[in-house]
PDB file of C-alpha atoms and ligand atoms in Angstrom:
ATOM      1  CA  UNK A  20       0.000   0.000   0.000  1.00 67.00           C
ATOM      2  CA  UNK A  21       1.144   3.326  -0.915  1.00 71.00           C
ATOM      3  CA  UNK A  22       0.493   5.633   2.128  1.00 78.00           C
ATOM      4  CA  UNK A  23       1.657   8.477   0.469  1.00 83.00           C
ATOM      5  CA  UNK A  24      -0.845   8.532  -1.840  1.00 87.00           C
ATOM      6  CA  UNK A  25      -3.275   7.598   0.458  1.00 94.00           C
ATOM      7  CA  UNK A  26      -6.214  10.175  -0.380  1.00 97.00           C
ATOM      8  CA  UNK A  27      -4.556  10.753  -4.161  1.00 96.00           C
ATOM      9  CA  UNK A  28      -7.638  11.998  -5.947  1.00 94.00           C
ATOM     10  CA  UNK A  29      -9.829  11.319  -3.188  1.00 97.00           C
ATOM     11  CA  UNK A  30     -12.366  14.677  -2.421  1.00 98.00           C
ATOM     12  CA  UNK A  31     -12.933  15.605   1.150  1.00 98.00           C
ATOM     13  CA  UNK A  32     -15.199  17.883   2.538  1.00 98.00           C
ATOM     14  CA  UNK A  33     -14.646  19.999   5.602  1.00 98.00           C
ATOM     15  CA  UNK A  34     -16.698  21.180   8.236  1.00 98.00           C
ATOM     16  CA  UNK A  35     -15.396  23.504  11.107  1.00 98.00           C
ATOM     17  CA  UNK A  36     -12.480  25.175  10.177  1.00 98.00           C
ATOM     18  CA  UNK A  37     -12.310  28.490  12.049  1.00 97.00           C
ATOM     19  CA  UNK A  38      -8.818  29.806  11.731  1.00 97.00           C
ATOM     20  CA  UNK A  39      -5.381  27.588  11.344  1.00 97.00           C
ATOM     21  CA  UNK A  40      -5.435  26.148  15.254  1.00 97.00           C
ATOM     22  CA  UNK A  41      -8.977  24.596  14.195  1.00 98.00           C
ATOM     23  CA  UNK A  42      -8.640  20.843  14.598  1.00 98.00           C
ATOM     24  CA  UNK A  43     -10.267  20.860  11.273  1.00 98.00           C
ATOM     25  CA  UNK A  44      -7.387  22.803   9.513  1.00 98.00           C
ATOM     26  CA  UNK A  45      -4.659  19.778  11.202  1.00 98.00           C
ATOM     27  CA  UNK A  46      -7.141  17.256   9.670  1.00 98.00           C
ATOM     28  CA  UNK A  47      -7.157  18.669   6.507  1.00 98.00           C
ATOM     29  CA  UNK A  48      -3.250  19.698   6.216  1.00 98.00           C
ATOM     30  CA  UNK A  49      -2.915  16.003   6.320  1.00 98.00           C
ATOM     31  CA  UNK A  50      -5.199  14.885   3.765  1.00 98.00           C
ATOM     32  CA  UNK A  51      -3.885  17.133   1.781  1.00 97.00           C
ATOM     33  CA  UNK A  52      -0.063  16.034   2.031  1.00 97.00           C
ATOM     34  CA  UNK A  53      -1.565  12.503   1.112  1.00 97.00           C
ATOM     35  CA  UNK A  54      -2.718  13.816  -2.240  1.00 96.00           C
ATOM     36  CA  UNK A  55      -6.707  14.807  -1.191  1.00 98.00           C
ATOM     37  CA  UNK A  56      -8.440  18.020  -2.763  1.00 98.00           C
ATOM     38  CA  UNK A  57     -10.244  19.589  -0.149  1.00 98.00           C
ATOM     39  CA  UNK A  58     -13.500  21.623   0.171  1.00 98.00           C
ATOM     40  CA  UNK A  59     -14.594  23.791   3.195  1.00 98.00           C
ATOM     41  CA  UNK A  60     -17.418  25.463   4.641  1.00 98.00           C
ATOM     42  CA  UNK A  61     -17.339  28.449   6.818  1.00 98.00           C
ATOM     43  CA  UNK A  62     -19.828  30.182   8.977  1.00 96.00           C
ATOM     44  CA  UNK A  63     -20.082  34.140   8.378  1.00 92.00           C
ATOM     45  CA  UNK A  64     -18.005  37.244   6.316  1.00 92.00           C
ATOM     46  CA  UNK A  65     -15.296  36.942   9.500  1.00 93.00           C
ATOM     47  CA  UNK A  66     -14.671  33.634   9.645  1.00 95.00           C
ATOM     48  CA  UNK A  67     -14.453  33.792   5.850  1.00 96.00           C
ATOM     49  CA  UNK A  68     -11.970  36.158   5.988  1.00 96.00           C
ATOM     50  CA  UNK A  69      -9.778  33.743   8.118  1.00 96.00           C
ATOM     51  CA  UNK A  70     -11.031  30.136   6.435  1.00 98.00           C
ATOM     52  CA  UNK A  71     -10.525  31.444   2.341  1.00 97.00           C
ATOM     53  CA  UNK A  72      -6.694  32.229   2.432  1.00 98.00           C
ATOM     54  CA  UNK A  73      -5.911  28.673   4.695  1.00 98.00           C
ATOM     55  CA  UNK A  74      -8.204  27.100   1.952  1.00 98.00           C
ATOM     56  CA  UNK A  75      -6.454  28.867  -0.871  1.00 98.00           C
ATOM     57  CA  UNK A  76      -3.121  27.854   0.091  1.00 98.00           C
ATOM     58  CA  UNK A  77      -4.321  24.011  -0.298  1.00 98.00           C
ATOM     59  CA  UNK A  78      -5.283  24.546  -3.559  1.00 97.00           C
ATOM     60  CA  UNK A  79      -9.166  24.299  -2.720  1.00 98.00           C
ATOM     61  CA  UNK A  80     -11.766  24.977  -5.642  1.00 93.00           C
ATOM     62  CA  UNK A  81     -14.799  24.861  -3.499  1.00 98.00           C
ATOM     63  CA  UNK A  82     -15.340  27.381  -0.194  1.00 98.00           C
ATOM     64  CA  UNK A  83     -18.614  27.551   0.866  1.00 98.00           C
ATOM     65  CA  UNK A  84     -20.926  29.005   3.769  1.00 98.00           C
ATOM     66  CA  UNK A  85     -22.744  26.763   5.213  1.00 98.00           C
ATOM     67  CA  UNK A  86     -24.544  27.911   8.996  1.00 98.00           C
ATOM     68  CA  UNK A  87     -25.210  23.663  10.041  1.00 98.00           C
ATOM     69  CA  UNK A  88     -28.745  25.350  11.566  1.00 98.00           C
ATOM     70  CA  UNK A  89     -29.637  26.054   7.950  1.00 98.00           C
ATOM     71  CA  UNK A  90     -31.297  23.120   5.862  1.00 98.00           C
ATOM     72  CA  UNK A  91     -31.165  25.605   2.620  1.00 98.00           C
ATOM     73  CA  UNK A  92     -27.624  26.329   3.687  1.00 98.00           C
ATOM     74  CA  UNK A  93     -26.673  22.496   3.582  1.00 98.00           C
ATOM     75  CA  UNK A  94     -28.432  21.462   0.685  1.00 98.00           C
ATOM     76  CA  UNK A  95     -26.771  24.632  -1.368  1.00 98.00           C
ATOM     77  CA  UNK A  96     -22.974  23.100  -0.015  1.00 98.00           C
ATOM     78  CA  UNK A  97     -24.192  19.629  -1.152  1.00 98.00           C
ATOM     79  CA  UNK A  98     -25.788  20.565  -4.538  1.00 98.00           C
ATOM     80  CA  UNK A  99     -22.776  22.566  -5.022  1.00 98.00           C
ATOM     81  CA  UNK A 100     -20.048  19.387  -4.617  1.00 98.00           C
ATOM     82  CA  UNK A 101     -22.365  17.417  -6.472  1.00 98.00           C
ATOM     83  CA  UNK A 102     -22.347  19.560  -9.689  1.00 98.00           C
ATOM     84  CA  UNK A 103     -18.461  20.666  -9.034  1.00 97.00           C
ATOM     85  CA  UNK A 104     -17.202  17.089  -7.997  1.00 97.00           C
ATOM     86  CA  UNK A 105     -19.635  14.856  -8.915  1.00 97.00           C
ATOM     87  CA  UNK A 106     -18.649  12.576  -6.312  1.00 97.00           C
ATOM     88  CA  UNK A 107     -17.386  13.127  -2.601  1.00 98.00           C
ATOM     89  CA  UNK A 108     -14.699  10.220  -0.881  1.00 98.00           C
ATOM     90  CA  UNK A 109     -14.783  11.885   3.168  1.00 98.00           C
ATOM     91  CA  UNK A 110     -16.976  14.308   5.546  1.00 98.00           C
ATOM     92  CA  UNK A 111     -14.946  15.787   8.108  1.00 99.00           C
ATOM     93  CA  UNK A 112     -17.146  16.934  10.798  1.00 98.00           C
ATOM     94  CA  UNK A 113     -15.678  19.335  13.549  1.00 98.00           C
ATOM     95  CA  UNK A 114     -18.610  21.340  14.651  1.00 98.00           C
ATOM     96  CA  UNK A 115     -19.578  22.488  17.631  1.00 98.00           C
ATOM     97  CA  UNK A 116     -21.416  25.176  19.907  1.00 97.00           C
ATOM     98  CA  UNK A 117     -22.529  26.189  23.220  1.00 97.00           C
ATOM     99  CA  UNK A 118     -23.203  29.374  24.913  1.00 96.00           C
ATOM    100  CA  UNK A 119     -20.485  30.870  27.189  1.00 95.00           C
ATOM    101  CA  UNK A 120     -23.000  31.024  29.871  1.00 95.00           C
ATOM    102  CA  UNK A 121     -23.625  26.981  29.603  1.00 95.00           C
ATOM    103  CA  UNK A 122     -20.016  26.325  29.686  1.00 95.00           C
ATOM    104  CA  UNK A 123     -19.507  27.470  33.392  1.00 94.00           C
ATOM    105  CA  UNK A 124     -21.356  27.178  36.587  1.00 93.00           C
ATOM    106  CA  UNK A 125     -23.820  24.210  36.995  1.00 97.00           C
ATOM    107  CA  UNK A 126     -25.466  22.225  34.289  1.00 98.00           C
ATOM    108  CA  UNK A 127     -28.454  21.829  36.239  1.00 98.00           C
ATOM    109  CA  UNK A 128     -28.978  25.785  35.298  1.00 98.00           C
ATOM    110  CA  UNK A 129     -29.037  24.704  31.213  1.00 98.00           C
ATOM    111  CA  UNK A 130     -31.974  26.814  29.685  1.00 98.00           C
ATOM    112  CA  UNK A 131     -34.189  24.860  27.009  1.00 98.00           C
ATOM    113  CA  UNK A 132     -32.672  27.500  24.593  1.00 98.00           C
ATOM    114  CA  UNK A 133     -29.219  26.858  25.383  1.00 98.00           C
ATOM    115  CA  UNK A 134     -29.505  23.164  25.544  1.00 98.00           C
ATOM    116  CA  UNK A 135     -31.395  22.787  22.389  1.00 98.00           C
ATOM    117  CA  UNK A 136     -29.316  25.156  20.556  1.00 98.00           C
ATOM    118  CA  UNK A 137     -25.780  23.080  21.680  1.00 98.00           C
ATOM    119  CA  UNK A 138     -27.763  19.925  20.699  1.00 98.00           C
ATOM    120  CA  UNK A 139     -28.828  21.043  17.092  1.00 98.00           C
ATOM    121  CA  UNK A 140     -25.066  22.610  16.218  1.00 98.00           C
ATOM    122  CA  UNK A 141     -23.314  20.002  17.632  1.00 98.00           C
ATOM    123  CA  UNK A 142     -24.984  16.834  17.418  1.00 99.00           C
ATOM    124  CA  UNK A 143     -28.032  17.441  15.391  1.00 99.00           C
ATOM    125  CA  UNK A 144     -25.397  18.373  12.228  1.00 98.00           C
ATOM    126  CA  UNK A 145     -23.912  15.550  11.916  1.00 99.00           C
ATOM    127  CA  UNK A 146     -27.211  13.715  11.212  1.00 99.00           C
ATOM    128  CA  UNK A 147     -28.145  16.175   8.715  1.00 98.00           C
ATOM    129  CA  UNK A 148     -24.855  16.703   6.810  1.00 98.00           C
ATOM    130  CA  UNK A 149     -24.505  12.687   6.995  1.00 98.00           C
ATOM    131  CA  UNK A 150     -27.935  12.135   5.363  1.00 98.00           C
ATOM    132  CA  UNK A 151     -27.173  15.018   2.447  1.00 98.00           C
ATOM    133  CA  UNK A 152     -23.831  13.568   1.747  1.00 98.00           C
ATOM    134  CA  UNK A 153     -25.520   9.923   1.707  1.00 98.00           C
ATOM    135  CA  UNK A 154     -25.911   9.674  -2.196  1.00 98.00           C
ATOM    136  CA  UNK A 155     -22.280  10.929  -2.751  1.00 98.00           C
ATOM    137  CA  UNK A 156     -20.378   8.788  -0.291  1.00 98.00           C
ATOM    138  CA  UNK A 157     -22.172   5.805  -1.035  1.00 97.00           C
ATOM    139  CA  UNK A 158     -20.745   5.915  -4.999  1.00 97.00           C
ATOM    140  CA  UNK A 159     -17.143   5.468  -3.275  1.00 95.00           C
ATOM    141  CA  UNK A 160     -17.449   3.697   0.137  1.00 96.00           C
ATOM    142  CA  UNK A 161     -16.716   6.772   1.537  1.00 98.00           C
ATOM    143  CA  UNK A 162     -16.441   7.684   5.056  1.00 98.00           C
ATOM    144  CA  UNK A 163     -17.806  10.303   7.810  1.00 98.00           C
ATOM    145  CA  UNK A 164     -15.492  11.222  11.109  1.00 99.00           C
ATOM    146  CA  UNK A 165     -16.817  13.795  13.855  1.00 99.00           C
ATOM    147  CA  UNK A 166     -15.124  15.033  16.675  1.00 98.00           C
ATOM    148  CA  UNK A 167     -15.552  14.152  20.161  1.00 98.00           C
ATOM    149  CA  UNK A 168     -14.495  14.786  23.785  1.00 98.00           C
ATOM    150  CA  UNK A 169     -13.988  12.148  26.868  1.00 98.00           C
ATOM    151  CA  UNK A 170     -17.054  15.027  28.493  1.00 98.00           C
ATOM    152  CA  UNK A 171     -19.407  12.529  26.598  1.00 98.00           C
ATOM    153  CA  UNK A 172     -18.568   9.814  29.209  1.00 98.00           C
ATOM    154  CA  UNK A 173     -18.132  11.584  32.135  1.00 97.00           C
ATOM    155  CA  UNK A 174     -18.804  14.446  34.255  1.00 97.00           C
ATOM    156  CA  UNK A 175     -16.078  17.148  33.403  1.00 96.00           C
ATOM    157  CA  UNK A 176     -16.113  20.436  35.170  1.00 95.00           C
ATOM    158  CA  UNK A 177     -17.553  23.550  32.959  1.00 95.00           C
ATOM    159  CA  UNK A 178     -18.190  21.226  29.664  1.00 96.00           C
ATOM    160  CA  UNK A 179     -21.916  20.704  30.991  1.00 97.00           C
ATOM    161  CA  UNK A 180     -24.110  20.999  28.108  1.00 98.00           C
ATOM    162  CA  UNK A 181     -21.594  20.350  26.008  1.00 98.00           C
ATOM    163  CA  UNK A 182     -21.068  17.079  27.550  1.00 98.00           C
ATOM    164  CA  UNK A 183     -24.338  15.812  26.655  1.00 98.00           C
ATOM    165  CA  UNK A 184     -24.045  17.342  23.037  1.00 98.00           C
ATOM    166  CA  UNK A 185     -21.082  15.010  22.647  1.00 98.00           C
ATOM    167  CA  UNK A 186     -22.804  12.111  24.451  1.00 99.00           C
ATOM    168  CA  UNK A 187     -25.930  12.394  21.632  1.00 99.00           C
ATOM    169  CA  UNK A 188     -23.419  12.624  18.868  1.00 99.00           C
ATOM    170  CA  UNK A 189     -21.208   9.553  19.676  1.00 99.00           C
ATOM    171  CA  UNK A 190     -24.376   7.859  19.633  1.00 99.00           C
ATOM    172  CA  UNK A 191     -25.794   9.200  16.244  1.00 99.00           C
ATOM    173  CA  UNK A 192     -22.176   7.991  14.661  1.00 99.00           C
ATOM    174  CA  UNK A 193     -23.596   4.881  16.082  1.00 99.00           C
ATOM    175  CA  UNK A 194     -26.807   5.062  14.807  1.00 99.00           C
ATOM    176  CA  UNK A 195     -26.017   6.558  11.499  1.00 98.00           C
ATOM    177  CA  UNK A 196     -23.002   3.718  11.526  1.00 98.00           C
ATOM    178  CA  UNK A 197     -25.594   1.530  10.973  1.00 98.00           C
ATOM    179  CA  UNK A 198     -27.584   3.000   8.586  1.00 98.00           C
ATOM    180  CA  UNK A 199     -25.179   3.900   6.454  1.00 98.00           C
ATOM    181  CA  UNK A 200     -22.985   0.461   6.685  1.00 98.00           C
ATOM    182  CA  UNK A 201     -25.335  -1.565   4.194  1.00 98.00           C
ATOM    183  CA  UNK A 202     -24.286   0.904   1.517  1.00 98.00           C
ATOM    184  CA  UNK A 203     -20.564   0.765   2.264  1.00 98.00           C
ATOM    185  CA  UNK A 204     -20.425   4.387   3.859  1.00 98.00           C
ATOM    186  CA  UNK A 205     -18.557   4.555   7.336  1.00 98.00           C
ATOM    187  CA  UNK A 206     -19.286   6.765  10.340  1.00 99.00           C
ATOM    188  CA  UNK A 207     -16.370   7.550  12.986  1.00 99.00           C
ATOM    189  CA  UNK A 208     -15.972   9.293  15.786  1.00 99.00           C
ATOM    190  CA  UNK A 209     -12.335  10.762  17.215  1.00 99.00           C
ATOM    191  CA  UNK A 210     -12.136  11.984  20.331  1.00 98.00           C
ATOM    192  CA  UNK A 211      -9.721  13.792  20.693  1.00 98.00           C
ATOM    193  CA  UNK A 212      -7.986  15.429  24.569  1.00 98.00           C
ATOM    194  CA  UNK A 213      -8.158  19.103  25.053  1.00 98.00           C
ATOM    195  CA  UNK A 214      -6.326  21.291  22.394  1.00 97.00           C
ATOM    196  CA  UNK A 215      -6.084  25.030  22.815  1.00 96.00           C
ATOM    197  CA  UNK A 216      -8.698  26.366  19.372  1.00 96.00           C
ATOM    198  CA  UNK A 217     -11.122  29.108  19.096  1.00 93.00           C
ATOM    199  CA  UNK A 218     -14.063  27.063  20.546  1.00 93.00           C
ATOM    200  CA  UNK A 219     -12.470  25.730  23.345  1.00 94.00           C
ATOM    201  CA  UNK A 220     -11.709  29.463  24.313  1.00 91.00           C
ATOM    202  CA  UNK A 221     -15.318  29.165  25.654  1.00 88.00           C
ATOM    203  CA  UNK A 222     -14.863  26.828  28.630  1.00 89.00           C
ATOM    204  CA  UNK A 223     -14.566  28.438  31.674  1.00 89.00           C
ATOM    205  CA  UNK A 224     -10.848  26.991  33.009  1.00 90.00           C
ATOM    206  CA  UNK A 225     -10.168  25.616  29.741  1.00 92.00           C
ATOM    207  CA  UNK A 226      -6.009  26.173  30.591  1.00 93.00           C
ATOM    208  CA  UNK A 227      -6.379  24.104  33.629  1.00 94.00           C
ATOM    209  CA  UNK A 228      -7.796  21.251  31.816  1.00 93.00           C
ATOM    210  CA  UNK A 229      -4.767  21.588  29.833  1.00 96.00           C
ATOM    211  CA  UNK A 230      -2.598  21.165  32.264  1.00 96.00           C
ATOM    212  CA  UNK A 231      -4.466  18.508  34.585  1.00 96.00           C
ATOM    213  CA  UNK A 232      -4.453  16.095  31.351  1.00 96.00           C
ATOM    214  CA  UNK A 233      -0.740  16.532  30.565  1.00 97.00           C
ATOM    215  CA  UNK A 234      -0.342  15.881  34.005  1.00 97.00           C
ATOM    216  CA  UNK A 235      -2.080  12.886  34.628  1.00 97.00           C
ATOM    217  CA  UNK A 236      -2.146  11.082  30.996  1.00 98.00           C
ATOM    218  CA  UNK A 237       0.112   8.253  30.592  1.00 98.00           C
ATOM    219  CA  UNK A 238       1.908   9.478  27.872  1.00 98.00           C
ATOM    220  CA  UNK A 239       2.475  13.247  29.820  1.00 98.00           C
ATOM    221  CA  UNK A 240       1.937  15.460  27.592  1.00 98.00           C
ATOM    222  CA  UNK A 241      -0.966  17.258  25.706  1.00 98.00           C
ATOM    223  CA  UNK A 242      -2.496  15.565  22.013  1.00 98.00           C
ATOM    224  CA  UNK A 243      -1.369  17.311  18.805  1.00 98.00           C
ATOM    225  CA  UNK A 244      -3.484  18.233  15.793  1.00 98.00           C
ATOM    226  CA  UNK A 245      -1.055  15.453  14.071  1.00 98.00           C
ATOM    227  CA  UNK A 246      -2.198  13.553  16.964  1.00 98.00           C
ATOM    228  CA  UNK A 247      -5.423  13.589  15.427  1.00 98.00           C
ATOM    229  CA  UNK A 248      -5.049  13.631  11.924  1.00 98.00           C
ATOM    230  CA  UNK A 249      -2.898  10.869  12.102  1.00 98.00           C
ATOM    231  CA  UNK A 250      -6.356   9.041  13.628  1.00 98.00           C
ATOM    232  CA  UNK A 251      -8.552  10.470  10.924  1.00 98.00           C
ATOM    233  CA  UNK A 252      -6.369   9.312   8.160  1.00 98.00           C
ATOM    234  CA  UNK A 253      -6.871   5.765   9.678  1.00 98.00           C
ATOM    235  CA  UNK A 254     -10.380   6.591  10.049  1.00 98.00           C
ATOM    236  CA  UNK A 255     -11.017   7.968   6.555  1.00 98.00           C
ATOM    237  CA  UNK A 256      -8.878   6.017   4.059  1.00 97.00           C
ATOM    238  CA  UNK A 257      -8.579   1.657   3.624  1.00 95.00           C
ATOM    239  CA  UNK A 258      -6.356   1.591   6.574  1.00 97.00           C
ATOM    240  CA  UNK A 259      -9.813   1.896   8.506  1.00 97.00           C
ATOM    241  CA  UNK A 260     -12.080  -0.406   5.860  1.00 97.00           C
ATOM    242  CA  UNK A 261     -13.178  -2.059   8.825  1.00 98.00           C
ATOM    243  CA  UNK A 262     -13.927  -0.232  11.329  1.00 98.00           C
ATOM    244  CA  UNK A 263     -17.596   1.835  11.744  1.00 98.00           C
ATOM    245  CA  UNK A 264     -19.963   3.288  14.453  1.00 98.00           C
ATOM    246  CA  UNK A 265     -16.586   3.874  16.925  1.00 98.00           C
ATOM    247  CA  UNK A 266     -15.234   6.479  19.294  1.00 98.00           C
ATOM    248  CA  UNK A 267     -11.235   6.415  18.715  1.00 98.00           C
ATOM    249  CA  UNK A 268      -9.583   8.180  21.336  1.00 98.00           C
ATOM    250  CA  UNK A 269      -6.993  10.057  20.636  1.00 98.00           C
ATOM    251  CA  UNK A 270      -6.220  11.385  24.436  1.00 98.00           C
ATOM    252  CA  UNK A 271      -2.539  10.438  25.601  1.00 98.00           C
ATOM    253  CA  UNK A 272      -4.297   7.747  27.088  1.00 98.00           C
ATOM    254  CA  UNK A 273      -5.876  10.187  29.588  1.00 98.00           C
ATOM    255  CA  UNK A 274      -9.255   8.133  29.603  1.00 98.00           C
ATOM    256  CA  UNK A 275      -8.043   5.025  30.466  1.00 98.00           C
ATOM    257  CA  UNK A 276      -7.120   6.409  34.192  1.00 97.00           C
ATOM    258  CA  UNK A 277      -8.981   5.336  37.164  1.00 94.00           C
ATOM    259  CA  UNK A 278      -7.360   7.658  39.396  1.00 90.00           C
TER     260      UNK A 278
HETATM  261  P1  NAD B  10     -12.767  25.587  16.400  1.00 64.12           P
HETATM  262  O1  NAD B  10     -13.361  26.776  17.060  1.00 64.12           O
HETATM  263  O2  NAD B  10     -11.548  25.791  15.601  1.00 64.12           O
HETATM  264  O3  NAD B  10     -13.860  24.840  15.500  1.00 64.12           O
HETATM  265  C1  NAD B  10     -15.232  24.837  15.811  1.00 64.12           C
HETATM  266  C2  NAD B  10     -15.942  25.101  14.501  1.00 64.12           C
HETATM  267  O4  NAD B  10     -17.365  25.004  14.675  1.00 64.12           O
HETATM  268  C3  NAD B  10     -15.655  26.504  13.950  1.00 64.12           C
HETATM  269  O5  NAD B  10     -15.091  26.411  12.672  1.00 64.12           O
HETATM  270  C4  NAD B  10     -17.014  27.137  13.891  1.00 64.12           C
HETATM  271  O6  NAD B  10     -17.158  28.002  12.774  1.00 64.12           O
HETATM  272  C5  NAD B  10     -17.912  25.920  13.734  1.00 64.12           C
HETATM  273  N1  NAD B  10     -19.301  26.233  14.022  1.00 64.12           N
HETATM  274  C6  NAD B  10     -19.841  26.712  15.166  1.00 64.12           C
HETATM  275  N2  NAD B  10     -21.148  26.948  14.981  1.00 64.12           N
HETATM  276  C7  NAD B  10     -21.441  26.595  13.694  1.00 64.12           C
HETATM  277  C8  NAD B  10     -22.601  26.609  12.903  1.00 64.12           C
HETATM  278  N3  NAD B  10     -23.792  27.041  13.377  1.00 64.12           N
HETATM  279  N4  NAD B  10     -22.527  26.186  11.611  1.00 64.12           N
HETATM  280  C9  NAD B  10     -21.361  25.738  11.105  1.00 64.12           C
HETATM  281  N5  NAD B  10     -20.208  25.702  11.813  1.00 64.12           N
HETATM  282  C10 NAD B  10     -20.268  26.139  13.086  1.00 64.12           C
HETATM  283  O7  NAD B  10     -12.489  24.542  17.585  1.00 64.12           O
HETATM  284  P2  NAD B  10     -12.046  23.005  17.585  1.00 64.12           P
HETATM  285  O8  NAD B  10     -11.620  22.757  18.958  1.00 64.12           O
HETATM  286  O9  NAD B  10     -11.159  22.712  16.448  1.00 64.12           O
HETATM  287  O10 NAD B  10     -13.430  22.259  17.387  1.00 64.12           O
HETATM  288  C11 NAD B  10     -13.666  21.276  16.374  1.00 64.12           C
HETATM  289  C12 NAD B  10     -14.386  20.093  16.991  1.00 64.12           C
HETATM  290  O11 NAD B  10     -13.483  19.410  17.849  1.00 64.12           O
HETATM  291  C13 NAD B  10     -15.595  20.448  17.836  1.00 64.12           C
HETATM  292  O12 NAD B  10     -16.606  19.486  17.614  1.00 64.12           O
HETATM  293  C14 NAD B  10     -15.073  20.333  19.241  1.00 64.12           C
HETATM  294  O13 NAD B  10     -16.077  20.090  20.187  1.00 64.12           O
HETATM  295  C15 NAD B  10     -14.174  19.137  19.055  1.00 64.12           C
HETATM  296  N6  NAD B  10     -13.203  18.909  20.126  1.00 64.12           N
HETATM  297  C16 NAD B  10     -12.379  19.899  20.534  1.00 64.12           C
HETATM  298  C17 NAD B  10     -11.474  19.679  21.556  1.00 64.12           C
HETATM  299  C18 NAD B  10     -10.574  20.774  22.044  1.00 64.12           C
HETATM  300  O14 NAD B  10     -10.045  20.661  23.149  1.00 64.12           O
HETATM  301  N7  NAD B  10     -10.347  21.823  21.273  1.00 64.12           N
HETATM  302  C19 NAD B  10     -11.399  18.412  22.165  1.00 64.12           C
HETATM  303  C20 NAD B  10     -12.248  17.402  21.714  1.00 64.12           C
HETATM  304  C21 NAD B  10     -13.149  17.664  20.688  1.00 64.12           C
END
């Protein structure tokens, strides 16, 4: 197998970059180096400002806004790859939002509004995007990999709503795992330790978390974004042919520790 030419020719969509510390951008500087031609999707003129030149510079030919609230906005992306690419090989999904106020204090405080609102962006999206990009992915066996956090699983300080976002989206990969495995299509989930980005800006004490996982994870030290592109390329290309509906962790080992 040639791994350099892993995702030669192969087109990959992607979802969530925000500026180049995005886990998104790591994923798709990867793919890239392995051959891939990329697409992205940005939210708003700002982030469009940052998200255009980072897509420029890997030679992308489709940058498009997509808000993941907006059905018109996500059939416009996918009508658009279909008539540009005819065909799409990977969905990167790195999407996520809560409101500042539901990422501190106690969870037991969530509004309706706040919790429905992390729900749709976060975990709702992926269902969504996954169903649009259906008829694509299933021409190639393609693949679909989301992002996750260890908050899913257990009760981490400040992530609160956010927790159960992730909780309801590990189990849609599931879900939509097995939808989507009679046509040969492949849902993933990484989840990946804390990295300092844009969104994770929003958790109150997010530099502490930092530290207490570097700390305490076997390996002693925090995850790259090679850390987890190195996963997604597993996920995402033959290396990963059979595997479907998991949650890879790509944590130093953090979530392995009892105490
Ligand atoms: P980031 O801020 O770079 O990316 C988050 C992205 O979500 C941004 O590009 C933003 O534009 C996009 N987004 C928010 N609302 C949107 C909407 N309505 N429509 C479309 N896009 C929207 O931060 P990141 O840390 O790279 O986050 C990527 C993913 O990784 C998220 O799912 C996050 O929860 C997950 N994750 C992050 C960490 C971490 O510590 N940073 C750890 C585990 C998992």
């Amino acid at each position: 197998m040639d791994l350099t030419n892993l995702f030669r020719g192969r087109k990959v969509l992607v979802f969530g970059v925000a500026n180049e510390r995005s886990i998104a951008w790591g994923i798709a500087q990867t793919f890239h180096k392995l051959g891939a031609q990329l697409g992205f999707t940005y939210v708003g003129e700002s982030l469009e400002r940052r998200v255009r030149p980072l897509a420029e510079s890997v030679g992308s030919d489709l940058i498009l806004p997509c808000d993941v609230t907006d059905d018109a906005q996500i059939k416009a992306v996918f009508d658009e790859v279909r008539e540009k690419w005819g065909g799409l090989d990977v969905l990167v999904h790195a999407v996520a939002f809560a409101n500042r106020e539901d990422l501190e204090g106690r969870f037991v405080d969530t509004t309706r509004e706040g919790y429905l609102l992390a729900l749709n962006i976060s975990a709702y999206s992926l269902v969504a995007l996954t169903r649009h990009a259906m008829p694509l992915l299933s021409q190639s066996n393609g693949s679909v990999v989301t992002l996750s956090y260890y908050g899913a699983e257990k009760v981490v300080p400040n992530y609160n709503v956010m927790g159960v976002a992730k909780a309801a989206l590990e189990a849609s990969v599931r879900y939509l795992a097995a939808d989507c495995g009679p046509e040969g299509v492949r849902v993933n989930a990484i989840s990946a330790g804390p990295v300092k980005t844009l969104a994770a800006s929003g958790i109150k004490g997010f530099r502490g978390m930092l530290g207490f996982a570097a700390e305490k994870a076997p390996l002693r030290r925090n995850i790259t974004l090679d850390d987890v592109a190195g996963a997604a390329v597993f996920l995402c290309s033959e290396l990963g042919n059979g595997v479907t509906g998991e949650t890879l962790y790509v944590d130093s080992g953090y979530s392995i520790m009892g105490m």
